[in-house]
Amino acid sequence: MFHLKEYGTDVKTEILAGMTTFLTMAYIVIVNPVILGAAGVPFDQVFLATIIAAAIGTLWMALFANYPIAIAPGMGLNAYFTSMVLGSGGAIDYVTAFSAVFVAGLIFVLLSMTSMRKVLIQAIPENLKHAITAGIGLFIAFIGMRLSGIIVGNESNLVGLGDLTSPPVLLTLVGLMITLIFMSLNIHGGIFFGMIATGIIAFFTGQLKFESGFMKLPSLPEGIIVWNPLEAVQLVIEFGLYGVVFSFLLVTLFDTTGTMIGVAKQAGLMKDNHMPRMRQALLADSVAATAGAMVGTSPTSAYVESSAGVAAGGRTGLTTLTVGILFIIAAFFGPLVSSLSGVAAITAPALIIVGSLMIGAVKHIEWEEFDEAFPAFLIVLAMPLTSSIATGIALGFISYPLMKIFKGKWKAVHPILYIFAVLFAIQILIAPH
C-alpha cells in the first residue's frame, strides 16, 4: 500500500520514524489548549479538537498522499486567534472566531483543488513570506515570555522585566535551559522531553499537581461548534473579519506549501523539482483545518518537525499513519495534559524556542534592497507589537506596492498584490480589526 520497497524503506524504519516525528511535535497537544484556553475555549474541547484535527490531517496525508509529513494546529495562528478574541473587548467570542477559521478552511479546500493556489503563492513576494514567518516567531516568543512572567506589564514603558526570583519564572528559565541543552545535542523530541523534564521539576517543587488523575475517556463538552457555512460567512461579514480570514488562509497556504516542499526535498521525494500528489497533500491540511474549526481549534499546518522523522528514515505514509495513531492514543490522557498545561513554565519554553526557530527566516530577506526590506521590516515589527498577524500582513502588503511605485518598479508587482493592498487598506481604515 505504501510502496515501501520502491522508496527503499521497511516497516520497522517507518514506525520508528513516525514515533520520532510524534515526539518532536507532541508539545502542540499541551501548548494549544493553553493558548486557546485564554480565549475562553474549554480545555477538554481544545485538547480533543487538537487531536481530531491532527489525526484527520495526518491520516489523510498517510492514506491519500503517501508522504511522511504530519499535520496539526499551527503555532502562531493559535496565538493570533486568542489575541483577536481578547482584543475585541468582548465583541468577538470564540464561536465567531472559529467561524472565520471555518470559512478560511473551506476556501483553502477549494484553492487546493484548483490552479488558483499556485497563482496565489507565486503572486506573493518571497521577502514578504519570510517576513511573515519571522514576525509570527517573534509574536509567539513574546507570548511565551509573557505567560511565564519573564515579561510583565509596565505603566511607563508598556512592558518590562518580571521578577526573575519568583518560582514560576525560575522554573521557566530552568526549563528553557534544559530544553536548549536537548536541542543543542540534536535530540529528536527535544522540546517534548524538555517539557517532561520541566514537569518533573514542577512536581517535586509543588507547582504541578495531578488532582484529576492521568487518564479518562475523551469528550467534546461544546460538541460541534461551527457546522453551517452560511452562518459562518454571515458572522464574518457582520464583524468585518475579512482580513482575519485572509490572514488565516494566506499563512496556512504558503506555510504548508513551503514546509511540504522542504520536507519532500529532504526525503528525496521531489521529481524534476515538482512534488507529486501535491493536491492530495494540500487537501490533507485544508480538510483538517476545516474539521478542526468545527470542533474547536485554530488552523492546521504541515509540521516542519516532520523532518526529524525523515532524518530517522521515514519516506512514506506509514510514518504518518504511525503519527496519527499515536495522536489518537494521546486523546485518552486528557487529565495528564491538563495538569501539565496548567503550569505556564512547562509550556513557555516551547513557545520561546519555536519562536527562535521561526525568526531565522529573516536571513532570506533582501535587506540591501530597501523597497524589499522595509515592507518586510514592517511585518516583522508590527506582528508582536500589535498582537495581530493580520495587521502585520496588512502593513506589509500595503507598503510593498507603494514602495515599488515610488521606485518606478510598479510593473514588477503582481496585479493580485495591488488588489490585496486596496482590500487591506479598506480593512484597516474602515472595517473593525
mmCIF file with all atom_site columns, N, CA and C in Angstrom, residues 326-382:
data_model
loop_
_atom_site.group_PDB
_atom_site.id
_atom_site.type_symbol
_atom_site.label_atom_id
_atom_site.label_alt_id
_atom_site.label_comp_id
_atom_site.label_asym_id
_atom_site.label_entity_id
_atom_site.label_seq_id
_atom_site.pdbx_PDB_ins_code
_atom_site.Cartn_x
_atom_site.Cartn_y
_atom_site.Cartn_z
_atom_site.occupancy
_atom_site.B_iso_or_equiv
_atom_site.pdbx_formal_charge
_atom_site.auth_seq_id
_atom_site.auth_comp_id
_atom_site.auth_asym_id
_atom_site.auth_atom_id
_atom_site.pdbx_PDB_model_num
ATOM 1   N N  . LEU A 1 326 ? -0.714 7.506  17.143 1.00 0.00 ? 326 LEU A N  1
ATOM 2   C CA . LEU A 1 326 ? -0.193 7.987  18.425 1.00 0.00 ? 326 LEU A CA 1
ATOM 3   C C  . LEU A 1 326 ? -0.989 9.198  18.921 1.00 0.00 ? 326 LEU A C  1
ATOM 4   N N  . PHE A 1 327 ? -1.433 10.058 18.006 1.00 0.00 ? 327 PHE A N  1
ATOM 5   C CA . PHE A 1 327 ? -2.285 11.183 18.396 1.00 0.00 ? 327 PHE A CA 1
ATOM 6   C C  . PHE A 1 327 ? -3.605 10.682 18.983 1.00 0.00 ? 327 PHE A C  1
ATOM 7   N N  . ILE A 1 328 ? -4.169 9.660  18.343 1.00 0.00 ? 328 ILE A N  1
ATOM 8   C CA . ILE A 1 328 ? -5.438 9.098  18.829 1.00 0.00 ? 328 ILE A CA 1
ATOM 9   C C  . ILE A 1 328 ? -5.251 8.509  20.227 1.00 0.00 ? 328 ILE A C  1
ATOM 10  N N  . ILE A 1 329 ? -4.147 7.802  20.450 1.00 0.00 ? 329 ILE A N  1
ATOM 11  C CA . ILE A 1 329 ? -3.864 7.245  21.782 1.00 0.00 ? 329 ILE A CA 1
ATOM 12  C C  . ILE A 1 329 ? -3.730 8.362  22.811 1.00 0.00 ? 329 ILE A C  1
ATOM 13  N N  . ALA A 1 330 ? -3.105 9.475  22.403 1.00 0.00 ? 330 ALA A N  1
ATOM 14  C CA . ALA A 1 330 ? -2.916 10.610 23.318 1.00 0.00 ? 330 ALA A CA 1
ATOM 15  C C  . ALA A 1 330 ? -4.230 11.197 23.794 1.00 0.00 ? 330 ALA A C  1
ATOM 16  N N  . ALA A 1 331 ? -5.312 10.971 23.040 1.00 0.00 ? 331 ALA A N  1
ATOM 17  C CA . ALA A 1 331 ? -6.617 11.532 23.399 1.00 0.00 ? 331 ALA A CA 1
ATOM 18  C C  . ALA A 1 331 ? -7.112 11.021 24.751 1.00 0.00 ? 331 ALA A C  1
ATOM 19  N N  . PHE A 1 332 ? -6.601 9.886  25.189 1.00 0.00 ? 332 PHE A N  1
ATOM 20  C CA . PHE A 1 332 ? -7.064 9.289  26.448 1.00 0.00 ? 332 PHE A CA 1
ATOM 21  C C  . PHE A 1 332 ? -6.275 9.791  27.664 1.00 0.00 ? 332 PHE A C  1
ATOM 22  N N  . PHE A 1 333 ? -5.326 10.701 27.442 1.00 0.00 ? 333 PHE A N  1
ATOM 23  C CA . PHE A 1 333 ? -4.509 11.222 28.537 1.00 0.00 ? 333 PHE A CA 1
ATOM 24  C C  . PHE A 1 333 ? -4.817 12.693 28.824 1.00 0.00 ? 333 PHE A C  1
ATOM 25  N N  . GLY A 1 334 ? -6.078 13.065 28.702 1.00 0.00 ? 334 GLY A N  1
ATOM 26  C CA . GLY A 1 334 ? -6.513 14.442 28.928 1.00 0.00 ? 334 GLY A CA 1
ATOM 27  C C  . GLY A 1 334 ? -6.150 14.998 30.298 1.00 0.00 ? 334 GLY A C  1
ATOM 28  N N  . PRO A 1 335 ? -6.437 14.294 31.395 1.00 0.00 ? 335 PRO A N  1
ATOM 29  C CA . PRO A 1 335 ? -6.110 14.828 32.725 1.00 0.00 ? 335 PRO A CA 1
ATOM 30  C C  . PRO A 1 335 ? -4.617 15.102 32.905 1.00 0.00 ? 335 PRO A C  1
ATOM 31  N N  . LEU A 1 336 ? -3.768 14.217 32.369 1.00 0.00 ? 336 LEU A N  1
ATOM 32  C CA . LEU A 1 336 ? -2.320 14.422 32.458 1.00 0.00 ? 336 LEU A CA 1
ATOM 33  C C  . LEU A 1 336 ? -1.918 15.694 31.718 1.00 0.00 ? 336 LEU A C  1
ATOM 34  N N  . VAL A 1 337 ? -2.415 15.847 30.492 1.00 0.00 ? 337 VAL A N  1
ATOM 35  C CA . VAL A 1 337 ? -2.097 17.032 29.695 1.00 0.00 ? 337 VAL A CA 1
ATOM 36  C C  . VAL A 1 337 ? -2.655 18.290 30.344 1.00 0.00 ? 337 VAL A C  1
ATOM 37  N N  . SER A 1 338 ? -3.844 18.178 30.932 1.00 0.00 ? 338 SER A N  1
ATOM 38  C CA . SER A 1 338 ? -4.459 19.323 31.609 1.00 0.00 ? 338 SER A CA 1
ATOM 39  C C  . SER A 1 338 ? -3.589 19.813 32.760 1.00 0.00 ? 338 SER A C  1
ATOM 40  N N  . SER A 1 339 ? -3.047 18.886 33.512 1.00 0.00 ? 339 SER A N  1
ATOM 41  C CA . SER A 1 339 ? -2.176 19.259 34.634 1.00 0.00 ? 339 SER A CA 1
ATOM 42  C C  . SER A 1 339 ? -0.902 19.928 34.129 1.00 0.00 ? 339 SER A C  1
ATOM 43  N N  . LEU A 1 340 ? -0.302 19.369 33.071 1.00 0.00 ? 340 LEU A N  1
ATOM 44  C CA . LEU A 1 340 ? 0.931  19.937 32.519 1.00 0.00 ? 340 LEU A CA 1
ATOM 45  C C  . LEU A 1 340 ? 0.689  21.323 31.920 1.00 0.00 ? 340 LEU A C  1
ATOM 46  N N  . SER A 1 341 ? -0.416 21.464 31.214 1.00 0.00 ? 341 SER A N  1
ATOM 47  C CA . SER A 1 341 ? -0.697 22.745 30.559 1.00 0.00 ? 341 SER A CA 1
ATOM 48  C C  . SER A 1 341 ? -1.120 23.814 31.556 1.00 0.00 ? 341 SER A C  1
ATOM 49  N N  . GLY A 1 342 ? -1.482 23.398 32.774 1.00 0.00 ? 342 GLY A N  1
ATOM 50  C CA . GLY A 1 342 ? -1.881 24.360 33.799 1.00 0.00 ? 342 GLY A CA 1
ATOM 51  C C  . GLY A 1 342 ? -0.706 25.105 34.410 1.00 0.00 ? 342 GLY A C  1
ATOM 52  N N  . VAL A 1 343 ? 0.520  24.663 34.116 1.00 0.00 ? 343 VAL A N  1
ATOM 53  C CA . VAL A 1 343 ? 1.726  25.319 34.623 1.00 0.00 ? 343 VAL A CA 1
ATOM 54  C C  . VAL A 1 343 ? 2.402  26.017 33.447 1.00 0.00 ? 343 VAL A C  1
ATOM 55  N N  . ALA A 1 344 ? 2.322  27.348 33.410 1.00 0.00 ? 344 ALA A N  1
ATOM 56  C CA . ALA A 1 344 ? 2.840  28.114 32.270 1.00 0.00 ? 344 ALA A CA 1
ATOM 57  C C  . ALA A 1 344 ? 4.318  27.869 32.030 1.00 0.00 ? 344 ALA A C  1
ATOM 58  N N  . ALA A 1 345 ? 5.070  27.612 33.096 1.00 0.00 ? 345 ALA A N  1
ATOM 59  C CA . ALA A 1 345 ? 6.514  27.416 32.955 1.00 0.00 ? 345 ALA A CA 1
ATOM 60  C C  . ALA A 1 345 ? 6.857  26.170 32.143 1.00 0.00 ? 345 ALA A C  1
ATOM 61  N N  . ILE A 1 346 ? 5.916  25.222 32.048 1.00 0.00 ? 346 ILE A N  1
ATOM 62  C CA . ILE A 1 346 ? 6.161  24.000 31.281 1.00 0.00 ? 346 ILE A CA 1
ATOM 63  C C  . ILE A 1 346 ? 6.014  24.262 29.789 1.00 0.00 ? 346 ILE A C  1
ATOM 64  N N  . THR A 1 347 ? 5.052  25.095 29.426 1.00 0.00 ? 347 THR A N  1
ATOM 65  C CA . THR A 1 347 ? 4.781  25.341 28.008 1.00 0.00 ? 347 THR A CA 1
ATOM 66  C C  . THR A 1 347 ? 5.535  26.542 27.438 1.00 0.00 ? 347 THR A C  1
ATOM 67  N N  . ALA A 1 348 ? 5.869  27.515 28.291 1.00 0.00 ? 348 ALA A N  1
ATOM 68  C CA . ALA A 1 348 ? 6.518  28.745 27.803 1.00 0.00 ? 348 ALA A CA 1
ATOM 69  C C  . ALA A 1 348 ? 7.839  28.499 27.059 1.00 0.00 ? 348 ALA A C  1
ATOM 70  N N  . PRO A 1 349 ? 8.735  27.620 27.563 1.00 0.00 ? 349 PRO A N  1
ATOM 71  C CA . PRO A 1 349 ? 9.975  27.386 26.816 1.00 0.00 ? 349 PRO A CA 1
ATOM 72  C C  . PRO A 1 349 ? 9.747  26.901 25.392 1.00 0.00 ? 349 PRO A C  1
ATOM 73  N N  . ALA A 1 350 ? 8.689  26.086 25.195 1.00 0.00 ? 350 ALA A N  1
ATOM 74  C CA . ALA A 1 350 ? 8.387  25.604 23.842 1.00 0.00 ? 350 ALA A CA 1
ATOM 75  C C  . ALA A 1 350 ? 8.030  26.771 22.923 1.00 0.00 ? 350 ALA A C  1
ATOM 76  N N  . LEU A 1 351 ? 7.231  27.710 23.432 1.00 0.00 ? 351 LEU A N  1
ATOM 77  C CA . LEU A 1 351 ? 6.844  28.872 22.638 1.00 0.00 ? 351 LEU A CA 1
ATOM 78  C C  . LEU A 1 351 ? 8.065  29.719 22.276 1.00 0.00 ? 351 LEU A C  1
ATOM 79  N N  . ILE A 1 352 ? 8.926  29.938 23.255 1.00 0.00 ? 352 ILE A N  1
ATOM 80  C CA . ILE A 1 352 ? 10.111 30.774 23.034 1.00 0.00 ? 352 ILE A CA 1
ATOM 81  C C  . ILE A 1 352 ? 11.050 30.128 22.016 1.00 0.00 ? 352 ILE A C  1
ATOM 82  N N  . ILE A 1 353 ? 11.267 28.814 22.137 1.00 0.00 ? 353 ILE A N  1
ATOM 83  C CA . ILE A 1 353 ? 12.197 28.120 21.237 1.00 0.00 ? 353 ILE A CA 1
ATOM 84  C C  . ILE A 1 353 ? 11.636 28.016 19.822 1.00 0.00 ? 353 ILE A C  1
ATOM 85  N N  . VAL A 1 354 ? 10.345 27.691 19.697 1.00 0.00 ? 354 VAL A N  1
ATOM 86  C CA . VAL A 1 354 ? 9.736  27.643 18.363 1.00 0.00 ? 354 VAL A CA 1
ATOM 87  C C  . VAL A 1 354 ? 9.815  29.023 17.712 1.00 0.00 ? 354 VAL A C  1
ATOM 88  N N  . GLY A 1 355 ? 9.613  30.070 18.512 1.00 0.00 ? 355 GLY A N  1
ATOM 89  C CA . GLY A 1 355 ? 9.739  31.432 18.002 1.00 0.00 ? 355 GLY A CA 1
ATOM 90  C C  . GLY A 1 355 ? 11.136 31.716 17.485 1.00 0.00 ? 355 GLY A C  1
ATOM 91  N N  . SER A 1 356 ? 12.138 31.228 18.213 1.00 0.00 ? 356 SER A N  1
ATOM 92  C CA . SER A 1 356 ? 13.530 31.458 17.799 1.00 0.00 ? 356 SER A CA 1
ATOM 93  C C  . SER A 1 356 ? 13.848 30.729 16.502 1.00 0.00 ? 356 SER A C  1
ATOM 94  N N  . LEU A 1 357 ? 13.228 29.579 16.301 1.00 0.00 ? 357 LEU A N  1
ATOM 95  C CA . LEU A 1 357 ? 13.445 28.836 15.057 1.00 0.00 ? 357 LEU A CA 1
ATOM 96  C C  . LEU A 1 357 ? 12.804 29.557 13.871 1.00 0.00 ? 357 LEU A C  1
ATOM 97  N N  . MET A 1 358 ? 11.658 30.172 14.108 1.00 0.00 ? 358 MET A N  1
ATOM 98  C CA . MET A 1 358 ? 10.938 30.851 13.025 1.00 0.00 ? 358 MET A CA 1
ATOM 99  C C  . MET A 1 358 ? 11.587 32.176 12.637 1.00 0.00 ? 358 MET A C  1
ATOM 100 N N  . ILE A 1 359 ? 12.201 32.867 13.599 1.00 0.00 ? 359 ILE A N  1
ATOM 101 C CA . ILE A 1 359 ? 12.808 34.171 13.301 1.00 0.00 ? 359 ILE A CA 1
ATOM 102 C C  . ILE A 1 359 ? 13.983 34.021 12.333 1.00 0.00 ? 359 ILE A C  1
ATOM 103 N N  . GLY A 1 360 ? 14.507 32.804 12.205 1.00 0.00 ? 360 GLY A N  1
ATOM 104 C CA . GLY A 1 360 ? 15.622 32.567 11.289 1.00 0.00 ? 360 GLY A CA 1
ATOM 105 C C  . GLY A 1 360 ? 15.297 32.897 9.839  1.00 0.00 ? 360 GLY A C  1
ATOM 106 N N  . ALA A 1 361 ? 14.003 33.030 9.531  1.00 0.00 ? 361 ALA A N  1
ATOM 107 C CA . ALA A 1 361 ? 13.596 33.341 8.158  1.00 0.00 ? 361 ALA A CA 1
ATOM 108 C C  . ALA A 1 361 ? 14.082 34.712 7.700  1.00 0.00 ? 361 ALA A C  1
ATOM 109 N N  . VAL A 1 362 ? 14.448 35.586 8.657  1.00 0.00 ? 362 VAL A N  1
ATOM 110 C CA . VAL A 1 362 ? 14.887 36.933 8.267  1.00 0.00 ? 362 VAL A CA 1
ATOM 111 C C  . VAL A 1 362 ? 16.180 36.897 7.442  1.00 0.00 ? 362 VAL A C  1
ATOM 112 N N  . LYS A 1 363 ? 16.948 35.832 7.560  1.00 0.00 ? 363 LYS A N  1
ATOM 113 C CA . LYS A 1 363 ? 18.214 35.764 6.816  1.00 0.00 ? 363 LYS A CA 1
ATOM 114 C C  . LYS A 1 363 ? 17.987 35.691 5.313  1.00 0.00 ? 363 LYS A C  1
ATOM 115 N N  . HIS A 1 364 ? 16.769 35.294 4.910  1.00 0.00 ? 364 HIS A N  1
ATOM 116 C CA . HIS A 1 364 ? 16.475 35.171 3.477  1.00 0.00 ? 364 HIS A CA 1
ATOM 117 C C  . HIS A 1 364 ? 15.934 36.473 2.883  1.00 0.00 ? 364 HIS A C  1
ATOM 118 N N  . ILE A 1 365 ? 15.666 37.470 3.730  1.00 0.00 ? 365 ILE A N  1
ATOM 119 C CA . ILE A 1 365 ? 15.136 38.748 3.244  1.00 0.00 ? 365 ILE A CA 1
ATOM 120 C C  . ILE A 1 365 ? 16.265 39.557 2.600  1.00 0.00 ? 365 ILE A C  1
ATOM 121 N N  . GLU A 1 366 ? 15.964 40.194 1.480  1.00 0.00 ? 366 GLU A N  1
ATOM 122 C CA . GLU A 1 366 ? 16.961 41.002 0.771  1.00 0.00 ? 366 GLU A CA 1
ATOM 123 C C  . GLU A 1 366 ? 17.071 42.378 1.441  1.00 0.00 ? 366 GLU A C  1
ATOM 124 N N  . TRP A 1 367 ? 17.842 42.456 2.501  1.00 0.00 ? 367 TRP A N  1
ATOM 125 C CA . TRP A 1 367 ? 17.939 43.686 3.285  1.00 0.00 ? 367 TRP A CA 1
ATOM 126 C C  . TRP A 1 367 ? 18.652 44.811 2.523  1.00 0.00 ? 367 TRP A C  1
ATOM 127 N N  . GLU A 1 368 ? 19.456 44.469 1.531  1.00 0.00 ? 368 GLU A N  1
ATOM 128 C CA . GLU A 1 368 ? 20.175 45.511 0.792  1.00 0.00 ? 368 GLU A CA 1
ATOM 129 C C  . GLU A 1 368 ? 19.260 46.245 -0.201 1.00 0.00 ? 368 GLU A C  1
ATOM 130 N N  . GLU A 1 369 ? 18.098 45.650 -0.502 1.00 0.00 ? 369 GLU A N  1
ATOM 131 C CA . GLU A 1 369 ? 17.115 46.295 -1.387 1.00 0.00 ? 369 GLU A CA 1
ATOM 132 C C  . GLU A 1 369 ? 16.035 46.937 -0.512 1.00 0.00 ? 369 GLU A C  1
ATOM 133 N N  . PHE A 1 370 ? 16.081 48.271 -0.355 1.00 0.00 ? 370 PHE A N  1
ATOM 134 C CA . PHE A 1 370 ? 15.214 48.954 0.616  1.00 0.00 ? 370 PHE A CA 1
ATOM 135 C C  . PHE A 1 370 ? 13.736 48.773 0.294  1.00 0.00 ? 370 PHE A C  1
ATOM 136 N N  . ASP A 1 371 ? 13.381 48.761 -0.996 1.00 0.00 ? 371 ASP A N  1
ATOM 137 C CA . ASP A 1 371 ? 11.969 48.598 -1.351 1.00 0.00 ? 371 ASP A CA 1
ATOM 138 C C  . ASP A 1 371 ? 11.472 47.179 -1.064 1.00 0.00 ? 371 ASP A C  1
ATOM 139 N N  . GLU A 1 372 ? 12.367 46.236 -0.879 1.00 0.00 ? 372 GLU A N  1
ATOM 140 C CA . GLU A 1 372 ? 12.011 44.885 -0.445 1.00 0.00 ? 372 GLU A CA 1
ATOM 141 C C  . GLU A 1 372 ? 12.093 44.769 1.079  1.00 0.00 ? 372 GLU A C  1
ATOM 142 N N  . ALA A 1 373 ? 13.090 45.423 1.655  1.00 0.00 ? 373 ALA A N  1
ATOM 143 C CA . ALA A 1 373 ? 13.372 45.272 3.089  1.00 0.00 ? 373 ALA A CA 1
ATOM 144 C C  . ALA A 1 373 ? 12.354 45.974 3.984  1.00 0.00 ? 373 ALA A C  1
ATOM 145 N N  . PHE A 1 374 ? 11.959 47.211 3.612  1.00 0.00 ? 374 PHE A N  1
ATOM 146 C CA . PHE A 1 374 ? 11.105 47.970 4.524  1.00 0.00 ? 374 PHE A CA 1
ATOM 147 C C  . PHE A 1 374 ? 9.728  47.348 4.722  1.00 0.00 ? 374 PHE A C  1
ATOM 148 N N  . PRO A 1 375 ? 9.015  46.917 3.675  1.00 0.00 ? 375 PRO A N  1
ATOM 149 C CA . PRO A 1 375 ? 7.739  46.233 3.908  1.00 0.00 ? 375 PRO A CA 1
ATOM 150 C C  . PRO A 1 375 ? 7.898  44.987 4.770  1.00 0.00 ? 375 PRO A C  1
ATOM 151 N N  . ALA A 1 376 ? 9.004  44.255 4.551  1.00 0.00 ? 376 ALA A N  1
ATOM 152 C CA . ALA A 1 376 ? 9.275  43.061 5.365  1.00 0.00 ? 376 ALA A CA 1
ATOM 153 C C  . ALA A 1 376 ? 9.503  43.454 6.819  1.00 0.00 ? 376 ALA A C  1
ATOM 154 N N  . PHE A 1 377 ? 10.248 44.538 7.018  1.00 0.00 ? 377 PHE A N  1
ATOM 155 C CA . PHE A 1 377 ? 10.513 45.036 8.364  1.00 0.00 ? 377 PHE A CA 1
ATOM 156 C C  . PHE A 1 377 ? 9.213  45.412 9.072  1.00 0.00 ? 377 PHE A C  1
ATOM 157 N N  . LEU A 1 378 ? 8.296  46.072 8.351  1.00 0.00 ? 378 LEU A N  1
ATOM 158 C CA . LEU A 1 378 ? 7.012  46.448 8.943  1.00 0.00 ? 378 LEU A CA 1
ATOM 159 C C  . LEU A 1 378 ? 6.236  45.228 9.436  1.00 0.00 ? 378 LEU A C  1
ATOM 160 N N  . ILE A 1 379 ? 6.263  44.173 8.651  1.00 0.00 ? 379 ILE A N  1
ATOM 161 C CA . ILE A 1 379 ? 5.556  42.945 9.030  1.00 0.00 ? 379 ILE A CA 1
ATOM 162 C C  . ILE A 1 379 ? 6.146  42.357 10.310 1.00 0.00 ? 379 ILE A C  1
ATOM 163 N N  . VAL A 1 380 ? 7.480  42.221 10.315 1.00 0.00 ? 380 VAL A N  1
ATOM 164 C CA . VAL A 1 380 ? 8.156  41.639 11.480 1.00 0.00 ? 380 VAL A CA 1
ATOM 165 C C  . VAL A 1 380 ? 7.923  42.479 12.731 1.00 0.00 ? 380 VAL A C  1
ATOM 166 N N  . LEU A 1 381 ? 7.951  43.799 12.588 1.00 0.00 ? 381 LEU A N  1
ATOM 167 C CA . LEU A 1 381 ? 7.785  44.697 13.726 1.00 0.00 ? 381 LEU A CA 1
ATOM 168 C C  . LEU A 1 381 ? 6.349  44.735 14.229 1.00 0.00 ? 381 LEU A C  1
ATOM 169 N N  . ALA A 1 382 ? 5.395  44.783 13.299 1.00 0.00 ? 382 ALA A N  1
ATOM 170 C CA . ALA A 1 382 ? 4.001  45.016 13.682 1.00 0.00 ? 382 ALA A CA 1
ATOM 171 C C  . ALA A 1 382 ? 3.337  43.805 14.333 1.00 0.00 ? 382 ALA A C  1
#
